[in-house]
C-alpha cells in the first residue's frame, strides 16, 4: 500500500480516501442513498485492503454520514485517519454556520459526538467565510489542536488568495497552519491547476481532491439521447424538486463532458481497462495530488475505483487525456 505525507506534516494517508457523501438517507448536503449495511461493508473493504483515509462532513446527509462512520470504525479508530468538515448551516440561527469561534466550537463538539470519538485527525473548513476575520478562525483551530481534540487542520474550496491569507494569518496569531486543501479536480474540472495547486505547493498544503469521476460522468454510463437510470446521481438530481439540483444535472451532461467521457472510454478499451480506472489514474498521477476522495455508493463501485490506484497510464494516454480536457488558452 502506498501512503503519502499530507502537506508539510508527518501524517501519512493512503492515495485513495473514502468519501462518504453517499452514506445515509438523502438530507443536508450530500447525495445519500447508500444504507448503513452497505456503507459498513464499503468501510470494511476499504480499510481491510490497507487504506486508512476517510472523509466526511457535519453537513453530509444531515449528520447521518458521521453517525454511520463512527459506528463503522469502532475497533479500528487508531488506524483510521478521520477527516471531517464544518461551515455549512446546522440550524437557522445567525451563529449556526460559518467559521466563527462560536460556531466552530459547537460544530466540533457535535461532530465528535456523532463520530463517537474524542479526536479528529483532520478538521477542515468546508469553505471560506467572508463574515469572520480569518485570524479568529485560525486562532480557534489552533486552540482545538492544543486541546488535543484535533490533530491537523485543513481547508476546502479555498481560492489561492484565501489559502495565502489563512497561512499568513496563522503565522500572525502564532497558530497552527493548514496542511491540506480539499478542492474539486477531475478531467472535467481542471481550474485548480493555474493558481491553486502552485499556492498549495508553496504554502505547505497537500491536496485531497473531490469528484474525481465528475459525479459519475467519467464512468461512461451516461449516453447521449438516453435518459439516465433513475437511481443514478444524475437521474436523482433530474427528478429533484430543486431547480438548482436540476441545473447541476444539466451542467454535468454538457456536451464537453460527454466528449471527454468518450475519450476516456476509448483509452480504457485500448488498455484493456475501465473508464473508472483510467479517469482515477489520471487524477492520481497529477502533480500536486496527495490523495483522491472517491465516492462509491456500493462495494462493487469501490472495487472498480480501487483499480485506478494500481493502474499506471502510459505517457501517450496521459497526453491524449490532457489534450481532450484542456481549457482554451488564456492571454
Ligand atoms: N469538499 C467538498 O466541497 C466536496 C464536494 C463534493 C464531494 N466531496 C468529497 O468527495 C467525495 C467524492 O465525491 P463524488 O461522490 O462526487 O465523487 P465521484 O467519484 O466523482 O462520483 C461518485 C459517483 O460516481 C459513480 N460511481 C462511482 N464508482 C462507480 C463505478 N465503479 N461504476 C459506476 N459508477 C460509479 C456513483 O454514482 P451513482 O450514485 O450514480 O451510482 C457515485 O455516486 C465525497 O464523498 C466527499 O467526501 C467534497
CSV table of N, CA, C and O in Angstrom, one decimal, residues 217-325:
chain,number,residue,atom,x,y,z
A,217,UNK,N,-20.0,11.0,-14.4
A,217,UNK,CA,-20.0,11.2,-15.8
A,217,UNK,C,-18.8,10.5,-16.5
A,217,UNK,O,-19.0,9.9,-17.6
A,218,UNK,N,-17.7,10.4,-15.9
A,218,UNK,CA,-16.5,9.9,-16.5
A,218,UNK,C,-16.5,8.3,-16.5
A,218,UNK,O,-15.6,7.7,-17.0
A,219,UNK,N,-17.5,7.7,-15.8
A,219,UNK,CA,-17.6,6.3,-15.9
A,219,UNK,C,-18.1,5.8,-17.2
A,219,UNK,O,-18.1,4.6,-17.5
A,220,UNK,N,-18.6,6.7,-18.1
A,220,UNK,CA,-19.2,6.4,-19.4
A,220,UNK,C,-20.6,5.9,-19.3
A,220,UNK,O,-21.1,5.4,-20.3
A,221,UNK,N,-21.3,6.0,-18.2
A,221,UNK,CA,-22.6,5.4,-18.1
A,221,UNK,C,-23.7,6.3,-18.6
A,221,UNK,O,-24.9,5.9,-18.6
A,222,UNK,N,-23.4,7.5,-18.9
A,222,UNK,CA,-24.4,8.5,-19.4
A,222,UNK,C,-24.3,8.7,-20.9
A,222,UNK,O,-23.3,9.2,-21.4
A,223,UNK,N,-25.2,8.1,-21.7
A,223,UNK,CA,-25.1,8.2,-23.1
A,223,UNK,C,-26.0,9.3,-23.6
A,223,UNK,O,-27.1,9.6,-23.1
A,224,UNK,N,-25.6,9.9,-24.7
A,224,UNK,CA,-26.5,11.0,-25.4
A,224,UNK,C,-27.8,10.4,-25.8
A,224,UNK,O,-27.8,9.3,-26.3
A,225,UNK,N,-28.9,11.2,-25.6
A,225,UNK,CA,-30.2,10.7,-26.1
A,225,UNK,C,-30.8,9.6,-25.3
A,225,UNK,O,-31.9,9.1,-25.6
A,226,UNK,N,-30.2,9.2,-24.2
A,226,UNK,CA,-30.8,8.1,-23.3
A,226,UNK,C,-31.0,8.7,-21.9
A,226,UNK,O,-30.1,9.3,-21.4
A,227,UNK,N,-32.2,8.5,-21.4
A,227,UNK,CA,-32.5,9.0,-20.0
A,227,UNK,C,-31.6,8.3,-19.0
A,227,UNK,O,-31.4,7.1,-19.1
A,228,UNK,N,-31.0,9.1,-18.1
A,228,UNK,CA,-30.2,8.4,-17.0
A,228,UNK,C,-31.0,7.5,-16.2
A,228,UNK,O,-32.2,7.7,-16.0
A,229,UNK,N,-30.4,6.4,-15.7
A,229,UNK,CA,-31.1,5.5,-14.8
A,229,UNK,C,-31.6,6.3,-13.6
A,229,UNK,O,-31.0,7.2,-13.1
A,230,UNK,N,-32.8,5.9,-13.2
A,230,UNK,CA,-33.5,6.8,-12.1
A,230,UNK,C,-32.7,6.7,-10.8
A,230,UNK,O,-32.8,7.7,-10.1
A,231,UNK,N,-32.0,5.6,-10.5
A,231,UNK,CA,-31.3,5.6,-9.2
A,231,UNK,C,-29.9,6.2,-9.3
A,231,UNK,O,-29.2,6.3,-8.3
A,232,UNK,N,-29.4,6.6,-10.5
A,232,UNK,CA,-28.1,7.2,-10.7
A,232,UNK,C,-28.1,8.6,-10.1
A,232,UNK,O,-29.2,9.2,-9.9
A,233,UNK,N,-26.9,9.2,-9.9
A,233,UNK,CA,-26.8,10.5,-9.3
A,233,UNK,C,-27.5,11.5,-10.2
A,233,UNK,O,-28.3,12.3,-9.7
A,234,UNK,N,-27.2,11.5,-11.5
A,234,UNK,CA,-27.8,12.4,-12.4
A,234,UNK,C,-29.3,12.2,-12.5
A,234,UNK,O,-30.1,13.2,-12.5
A,235,UNK,N,-29.7,10.9,-12.5
A,235,UNK,CA,-31.2,10.6,-12.5
A,235,UNK,C,-31.9,11.2,-11.3
A,235,UNK,O,-33.0,11.8,-11.4
A,236,UNK,N,-31.3,11.1,-10.1
A,236,UNK,CA,-31.9,11.6,-8.9
A,236,UNK,C,-31.9,13.1,-8.9
A,236,UNK,O,-32.9,13.7,-8.5
A,237,UNK,N,-30.8,13.7,-9.4
A,237,UNK,CA,-30.8,15.2,-9.5
A,237,UNK,C,-31.9,15.7,-10.4
A,237,UNK,O,-32.6,16.7,-10.1
A,238,UNK,N,-32.0,15.0,-11.6
A,238,UNK,CA,-33.0,15.5,-12.6
A,238,UNK,C,-34.4,15.4,-12.0
A,238,UNK,O,-35.3,16.2,-12.4
A,239,UNK,N,-34.7,14.4,-11.1
A,239,UNK,CA,-36.0,14.1,-10.6
A,239,UNK,C,-36.3,15.0,-9.4
A,239,UNK,O,-37.4,15.0,-8.8
A,240,UNK,N,-35.3,15.8,-8.9
A,240,UNK,CA,-35.4,16.6,-7.7
A,240,UNK,C,-36.4,17.7,-7.9
A,240,UNK,O,-36.6,18.2,-9.0
A,241,UNK,N,-37.0,18.2,-6.8
A,241,UNK,CA,-37.9,19.3,-6.9
A,241,UNK,C,-37.1,20.7,-6.9
A,241,UNK,O,-37.6,21.7,-7.1
A,242,UNK,N,-35.8,20.6,-6.6
A,242,UNK,CA,-35.0,21.8,-6.5
A,242,UNK,C,-34.5,22.2,-7.9
A,242,UNK,O,-33.8,21.4,-8.6
A,243,UNK,N,-34.8,23.4,-8.4
A,243,UNK,CA,-34.3,23.9,-9.7
A,243,UNK,C,-32.7,23.9,-9.7
A,243,UNK,O,-32.1,23.6,-10.8
A,244,UNK,N,-32.1,24.1,-8.6
A,244,UNK,CA,-30.6,24.1,-8.5
A,244,UNK,C,-30.1,22.7,-8.8
A,244,UNK,O,-29.1,22.6,-9.6
A,245,UNK,N,-30.7,21.7,-8.2
A,245,UNK,CA,-30.2,20.3,-8.4
A,245,UNK,C,-30.4,19.9,-9.9
A,245,UNK,O,-29.6,19.3,-10.5
A,246,UNK,N,-31.6,20.3,-10.5
A,246,UNK,CA,-31.8,20.0,-11.9
A,246,UNK,C,-30.8,20.7,-12.8
A,246,UNK,O,-30.3,20.1,-13.8
A,247,UNK,N,-30.5,22.0,-12.5
A,247,UNK,CA,-29.5,22.7,-13.3
A,247,UNK,C,-28.1,22.1,-13.2
A,247,UNK,O,-27.4,22.0,-14.1
A,248,UNK,N,-27.8,21.6,-12.0
A,248,UNK,CA,-26.5,20.9,-11.7
A,248,UNK,C,-26.4,19.6,-12.7
A,248,UNK,O,-25.4,19.4,-13.3
A,249,UNK,N,-27.5,18.9,-12.7
A,249,UNK,CA,-27.6,17.7,-13.6
A,249,UNK,C,-27.3,18.1,-15.0
A,249,UNK,O,-26.6,17.4,-15.8
A,250,UNK,N,-28.0,19.1,-15.5
A,250,UNK,CA,-27.9,19.6,-16.9
A,250,UNK,C,-26.4,20.0,-17.2
A,250,UNK,O,-25.9,19.6,-18.2
A,251,UNK,N,-25.8,20.7,-16.2
A,251,UNK,CA,-24.4,21.0,-16.3
A,251,UNK,C,-23.5,19.8,-16.5
A,251,UNK,O,-22.6,19.8,-17.3
A,252,UNK,N,-23.8,18.8,-15.7
A,252,UNK,CA,-23.0,17.6,-15.7
A,252,UNK,C,-23.1,16.9,-17.1
A,252,UNK,O,-22.1,16.3,-17.6
A,253,UNK,N,-24.3,17.0,-17.7
A,253,UNK,CA,-24.5,16.3,-19.0
A,253,UNK,C,-24.0,17.2,-20.2
A,253,UNK,O,-24.4,16.9,-21.3
A,254,UNK,N,-23.3,18.3,-20.0
A,254,UNK,CA,-22.8,19.1,-21.1
A,254,UNK,C,-22.0,18.4,-22.1
A,254,UNK,O,-21.4,17.4,-21.8
A,255,UNK,N,-22.2,18.8,-23.4
A,255,UNK,CA,-21.5,18.1,-24.5
A,255,UNK,C,-20.0,17.9,-24.3
A,255,UNK,O,-19.4,16.8,-24.5
A,256,UNK,N,-19.3,19.0,-23.7
A,256,UNK,CA,-17.9,18.8,-23.5
A,256,UNK,C,-17.6,17.7,-22.5
A,256,UNK,O,-16.6,16.9,-22.7
A,257,UNK,N,-18.4,17.5,-21.5
A,257,UNK,CA,-18.2,16.4,-20.5
A,257,UNK,C,-18.4,15.1,-21.2
A,257,UNK,O,-17.6,14.1,-20.9
A,258,UNK,N,-19.4,14.9,-22.0
A,258,UNK,CA,-19.7,13.7,-22.6
A,258,UNK,C,-18.6,13.3,-23.6
A,258,UNK,O,-18.2,12.2,-23.8
A,259,UNK,N,-18.0,14.4,-24.3
A,259,UNK,CA,-16.9,14.2,-25.2
A,259,UNK,C,-15.7,13.6,-24.5
A,259,UNK,O,-15.0,12.6,-24.9
A,260,UNK,N,-15.4,14.2,-23.3
A,260,UNK,CA,-14.2,13.8,-22.5
A,260,UNK,C,-14.4,12.3,-22.0
A,260,UNK,O,-13.5,11.5,-22.1
A,261,UNK,N,-15.7,12.0,-21.6
A,261,UNK,CA,-16.0,10.7,-21.2
A,261,UNK,C,-15.8,9.7,-22.4
A,261,UNK,O,-15.3,8.5,-22.1
A,262,UNK,N,-16.1,10.1,-23.6
A,262,UNK,CA,-15.9,9.2,-24.8
A,262,UNK,C,-14.4,8.9,-24.9
A,262,UNK,O,-14.0,7.8,-25.2
A,263,UNK,N,-13.6,10.0,-24.8
A,263,UNK,CA,-12.1,9.8,-24.9
A,263,UNK,C,-11.6,8.8,-23.9
A,263,UNK,O,-10.8,7.9,-24.1
A,264,UNK,N,-12.1,9.0,-22.6
A,264,UNK,CA,-11.7,8.1,-21.5
A,264,UNK,C,-12.1,6.7,-21.9
A,264,UNK,O,-11.2,5.7,-21.7
A,265,UNK,N,-13.3,6.5,-22.4
A,265,UNK,CA,-13.7,5.1,-22.7
A,265,UNK,C,-12.9,4.5,-23.8
A,265,UNK,O,-12.5,3.3,-23.8
A,266,UNK,N,-12.5,5.3,-24.8
A,266,UNK,CA,-11.7,4.7,-25.9
A,266,UNK,C,-10.3,4.3,-25.4
A,266,UNK,O,-9.8,3.3,-25.8
A,267,UNK,N,-9.7,5.1,-24.5
A,267,UNK,CA,-8.4,4.8,-24.0
A,267,UNK,C,-8.5,3.5,-23.1
A,267,UNK,O,-7.7,2.7,-23.1
A,268,UNK,N,-9.6,3.5,-22.3
A,268,UNK,CA,-9.8,2.3,-21.5
A,268,UNK,C,-9.9,1.0,-22.3
A,268,UNK,O,-9.2,0.0,-22.0
A,269,UNK,N,-10.6,1.1,-23.4
A,269,UNK,CA,-10.7,-0.1,-24.3
A,269,UNK,C,-9.3,-0.5,-24.8
A,269,UNK,O,-9.0,-1.7,-24.8
A,270,UNK,N,-8.6,0.5,-25.3
A,270,UNK,CA,-7.3,0.2,-25.8
A,270,UNK,C,-6.3,-0.4,-24.8
A,270,UNK,O,-5.5,-1.2,-25.1
A,271,UNK,N,-6.5,0.0,-23.5
A,271,UNK,CA,-5.6,-0.5,-22.5
A,271,UNK,C,-6.2,-1.8,-21.8
A,271,UNK,O,-5.5,-2.3,-20.9
A,272,UNK,N,-7.4,-2.2,-22.2
A,272,UNK,CA,-8.0,-3.4,-21.6
A,272,UNK,C,-8.4,-3.1,-20.2
A,272,UNK,O,-8.4,-4.0,-19.3
A,273,UNK,N,-8.7,-1.8,-19.9
A,273,UNK,CA,-9.1,-1.4,-18.5
A,273,UNK,C,-10.5,-0.9,-18.6
A,273,UNK,O,-11.3,-1.2,-19.5
A,274,UNK,N,-10.9,-0.1,-17.6
A,274,UNK,CA,-12.2,0.5,-17.5
A,274,UNK,C,-12.1,2.0,-17.5
A,274,UNK,O,-11.1,2.6,-17.1
A,275,UNK,N,-13.2,2.7,-17.8
A,275,UNK,CA,-13.3,4.2,-17.8
A,275,UNK,C,-13.0,4.7,-16.4
A,275,UNK,O,-12.2,5.6,-16.1
A,276,UNK,N,-13.6,4.0,-15.4
A,276,UNK,CA,-13.4,4.4,-14.0
A,276,UNK,C,-12.0,4.4,-13.6
A,276,UNK,O,-11.4,5.4,-13.0
A,277,UNK,N,-11.3,3.3,-13.9
A,277,UNK,CA,-9.8,3.2,-13.6
A,277,UNK,C,-9.0,4.2,-14.3
A,277,UNK,O,-8.1,4.8,-13.7
A,278,UNK,N,-9.3,4.4,-15.6
A,278,UNK,CA,-8.5,5.4,-16.3
A,278,UNK,C,-8.7,6.8,-15.8
A,278,UNK,O,-7.7,7.6,-15.6
A,279,UNK,N,-9.9,7.2,-15.5
A,279,UNK,CA,-10.2,8.6,-15.0
A,279,UNK,C,-9.5,8.8,-13.7
A,279,UNK,O,-9.0,9.9,-13.4
A,280,UNK,N,-9.6,7.8,-12.8
A,280,UNK,CA,-9.0,7.9,-11.5
A,280,UNK,C,-7.5,7.9,-11.5
A,280,UNK,O,-6.8,8.7,-10.8
A,281,UNK,N,-6.9,7.1,-12.4
A,281,UNK,CA,-5.4,7.0,-12.5
A,281,UNK,C,-4.9,8.4,-13.0
A,281,UNK,O,-3.9,8.8,-12.6
A,282,UNK,N,-5.7,9.0,-14.0
A,282,UNK,CA,-5.2,10.3,-14.5
A,282,UNK,C,-5.1,11.3,-13.3
A,282,UNK,O,-4.1,12.0,-13.1
A,283,UNK,N,-6.1,11.4,-12.4
A,283,UNK,CA,-6.1,12.3,-11.3
A,283,UNK,C,-5.0,11.9,-10.3
A,283,UNK,O,-4.2,12.8,-9.9
A,284,UNK,N,-4.9,10.6,-10.0
A,284,UNK,CA,-3.8,10.2,-9.0
A,284,UNK,C,-2.4,10.5,-9.5
A,284,UNK,O,-1.6,10.9,-8.7
A,285,UNK,N,-2.2,10.5,-10.8
A,285,UNK,CA,-0.9,10.7,-11.3
A,285,UNK,C,-0.5,12.2,-11.5
A,285,UNK,O,0.6,12.5,-11.8
A,286,UNK,N,-1.5,13.1,-11.3
A,286,UNK,CA,-1.2,14.5,-11.5
A,286,UNK,C,-0.3,15.1,-10.4
A,286,UNK,O,-0.4,14.7,-9.2
A,287,UNK,N,0.6,15.9,-10.8
A,287,UNK,CA,1.5,16.6,-9.8
A,287,UNK,C,0.6,17.4,-8.8
A,287,UNK,O,-0.3,18.1,-9.3
A,288,UNK,N,1.0,17.3,-7.6
A,288,UNK,CA,0.3,18.1,-6.6
A,288,UNK,C,-0.9,17.4,-5.9
A,288,UNK,O,-1.5,17.9,-5.0
A,289,UNK,N,-1.3,16.2,-6.4
A,289,UNK,CA,-2.4,15.5,-5.8
A,289,UNK,C,-1.8,14.5,-4.8
A,289,UNK,O,-1.1,13.6,-5.1
A,290,UNK,N,-2.2,14.7,-3.5
A,290,UNK,CA,-1.8,13.8,-2.5
A,290,UNK,C,-2.7,12.6,-2.4
A,290,UNK,O,-2.3,11.4,-2.4
A,291,UNK,N,-4.0,12.8,-2.3
A,291,UNK,CA,-5.0,11.7,-2.1
A,291,UNK,C,-6.2,12.1,-2.9
A,291,UNK,O,-6.5,13.3,-3.1
A,292,UNK,N,-7.0,11.1,-3.3
A,292,UNK,CA,-8.1,11.3,-4.2
A,292,UNK,C,-9.4,10.8,-3.4
A,292,UNK,O,-9.4,9.6,-3.0
A,293,UNK,N,-10.4,11.7,-3.2
A,293,UNK,CA,-11.6,11.3,-2.5
A,293,UNK,C,-12.5,10.6,-3.4
A,293,UNK,O,-13.2,11.3,-4.3
A,294,UNK,N,-12.6,9.3,-3.3
A,294,UNK,CA,-13.6,8.6,-4.2
A,294,UNK,C,-14.9,8.5,-3.5
A,294,UNK,O,-15.0,8.7,-2.2
A,295,UNK,N,-16.0,8.3,-4.2
A,295,UNK,CA,-17.3,8.3,-3.6
A,295,UNK,C,-18.2,7.2,-4.0
A,295,UNK,O,-19.3,7.3,-4.6
A,296,UNK,N,-17.7,5.9,-3.7
A,296,UNK,CA,-18.5,4.7,-4.1
A,296,UNK,C,-19.8,4.7,-3.3
A,296,UNK,O,-19.9,5.0,-2.2
A,297,UNK,N,-20.9,4.2,-4.0
A,297,UNK,CA,-22.2,4.0,-3.4
A,297,UNK,C,-22.4,2.5,-3.1
A,297,UNK,O,-23.3,2.2,-2.3
A,298,UNK,N,-21.6,1.6,-3.7
A,298,UNK,CA,-21.7,0.2,-3.4
A,298,UNK,C,-20.3,-0.4,-3.3
A,298,UNK,O,-19.4,0.2,-3.7
A,299,UNK,N,-20.3,-1.6,-2.7
A,299,UNK,CA,-19.0,-2.3,-2.6
A,299,UNK,C,-18.4,-2.5,-4.0
A,299,UNK,O,-17.2,-2.4,-4.3
A,300,UNK,N,-19.3,-2.9,-5.0
A,300,UNK,CA,-18.8,-3.1,-6.4
A,300,UNK,C,-18.2,-1.9,-6.9
A,300,UNK,O,-17.1,-2.0,-7.6
A,301,UNK,N,-18.8,-0.7,-6.7
A,301,UNK,CA,-18.2,0.5,-7.2
A,301,UNK,C,-16.8,0.8,-6.5
A,301,UNK,O,-15.9,1.2,-7.2
A,302,UNK,N,-16.7,0.5,-5.2
A,302,UNK,CA,-15.4,0.6,-4.5
A,302,UNK,C,-14.4,-0.2,-5.2
A,302,UNK,O,-13.3,0.3,-5.5
A,303,UNK,N,-14.7,-1.5,-5.5
A,303,UNK,CA,-13.7,-2.4,-6.1
A,303,UNK,C,-13.3,-1.8,-7.4
A,303,UNK,O,-12.1,-1.8,-7.7
A,304,UNK,N,-14.2,-1.3,-8.2
A,304,UNK,CA,-13.9,-0.8,-9.5
A,304,UNK,C,-13.0,0.5,-9.4
A,304,UNK,O,-12.1,0.7,-10.1
A,305,UNK,N,-13.3,1.3,-8.3
A,305,UNK,CA,-12.5,2.5,-8.1
A,305,UNK,C,-11.1,2.2,-7.7
A,305,UNK,O,-10.1,2.8,-8.2
A,306,UNK,N,-10.9,1.1,-6.9
A,306,UNK,CA,-9.5,0.9,-6.4
A,306,UNK,C,-8.6,0.4,-7.5
A,306,UNK,O,-7.4,0.6,-7.4
A,307,UNK,N,-9.1,-0.1,-8.6
A,307,UNK,CA,-8.2,-0.4,-9.8
A,307,UNK,C,-7.5,0.8,-10.2
A,307,UNK,O,-6.3,0.7,-10.7
A,308,UNK,N,-8.1,2.0,-10.1
A,308,UNK,CA,-7.5,3.2,-10.6
A,308,UNK,C,-6.3,3.6,-9.8
A,308,UNK,O,-5.5,4.5,-10.2
A,309,UNK,N,-6.1,2.9,-8.6
A,309,UNK,CA,-4.9,3.2,-7.8
A,309,UNK,C,-3.7,2.3,-8.0
A,309,UNK,O,-2.7,2.4,-7.4
A,310,UNK,N,-3.9,1.3,-8.9
A,310,UNK,CA,-2.8,0.5,-9.3
A,310,UNK,C,-2.5,0.6,-10.8
A,310,UNK,O,-1.4,0.1,-11.2
A,311,UNK,N,-3.3,1.2,-11.5
A,311,UNK,CA,-3.1,1.4,-13.0
A,311,UNK,C,-2.2,2.5,-13.2
A,311,UNK,O,-2.4,3.6,-12.7
A,312,UNK,N,-1.1,2.3,-14.0
A,312,UNK,CA,-0.2,3.4,-14.4
A,312,UNK,C,-0.5,3.7,-15.9
A,312,UNK,O,-0.2,2.8,-16.7
A,313,UNK,N,-0.9,4.9,-16.1
A,313,UNK,CA,-1.3,5.3,-17.5
A,313,UNK,C,0.0,5.5,-18.3
A,313,UNK,O,0.9,6.2,-17.8
A,314,UNK,N,0.1,5.0,-19.5
A,314,UNK,CA,1.3,5.3,-20.4
A,314,UNK,C,1.2,6.8,-20.8
A,314,UNK,O,0.2,7.4,-20.8
A,315,UNK,N,2.4,7.3,-21.1
A,315,UNK,CA,2.5,8.8,-21.4
A,315,UNK,C,1.6,9.2,-22.5
A,315,UNK,O,1.0,10.3,-22.5
A,316,UNK,N,1.4,8.3,-23.6
A,316,UNK,CA,0.6,8.7,-24.7
A,316,UNK,C,-0.9,8.9,-24.2
A,316,UNK,O,-1.6,9.8,-24.7
A,317,UNK,N,-1.3,8.0,-23.3
A,317,UNK,CA,-2.7,8.1,-22.8
A,317,UNK,C,-2.9,9.4,-22.0
A,317,UNK,O,-3.9,10.1,-22.2
A,318,UNK,N,-1.9,9.7,-21.2
A,318,UNK,CA,-2.0,10.9,-20.4
A,318,UNK,C,-2.0,12.1,-21.3
A,318,UNK,O,-2.8,13.1,-21.1
A,319,UNK,N,-1.2,12.1,-22.4
A,319,UNK,CA,-1.1,13.3,-23.3
A,319,UNK,C,-2.5,13.5,-24.0
A,319,UNK,O,-3.0,14.6,-24.2
A,320,UNK,N,-3.1,12.3,-24.4
A,320,UNK,CA,-4.4,12.4,-25.1
A,320,UNK,C,-5.5,12.9,-24.2
A,320,UNK,O,-6.3,13.8,-24.5
A,321,UNK,N,-5.4,12.5,-22.9
A,321,UNK,CA,-6.4,13.0,-21.9
A,321,UNK,C,-6.2,14.4,-21.6
A,321,UNK,O,-7.2,15.2,-21.5
A,322,UNK,N,-4.9,14.8,-21.5
A,322,UNK,CA,-4.6,16.2,-21.2
A,322,UNK,C,-5.2,17.1,-22.3
A,322,UNK,O,-5.8,18.2,-22.0
A,323,UNK,N,-5.0,16.7,-23.5
A,323,UNK,CA,-5.4,17.4,-24.7
A,323,UNK,C,-6.9,17.5,-24.7
A,323,UNK,O,-7.5,18.6,-24.9
A,324,UNK,N,-7.6,16.4,-24.5
A,324,UNK,CA,-9.1,16.4,-24.6
A,324,UNK,C,-9.7,17.3,-23.6
A,324,UNK,O,-10.8,17.8,-23.8
A,325,UNK,N,-9.1,17.4,-22.4
A,325,UNK,CA,-9.7,18.1,-21.3
A,325,UNK,C,-9.2,19.5,-21.0
A,325,UNK,O,-9.6,20.1,-20.0
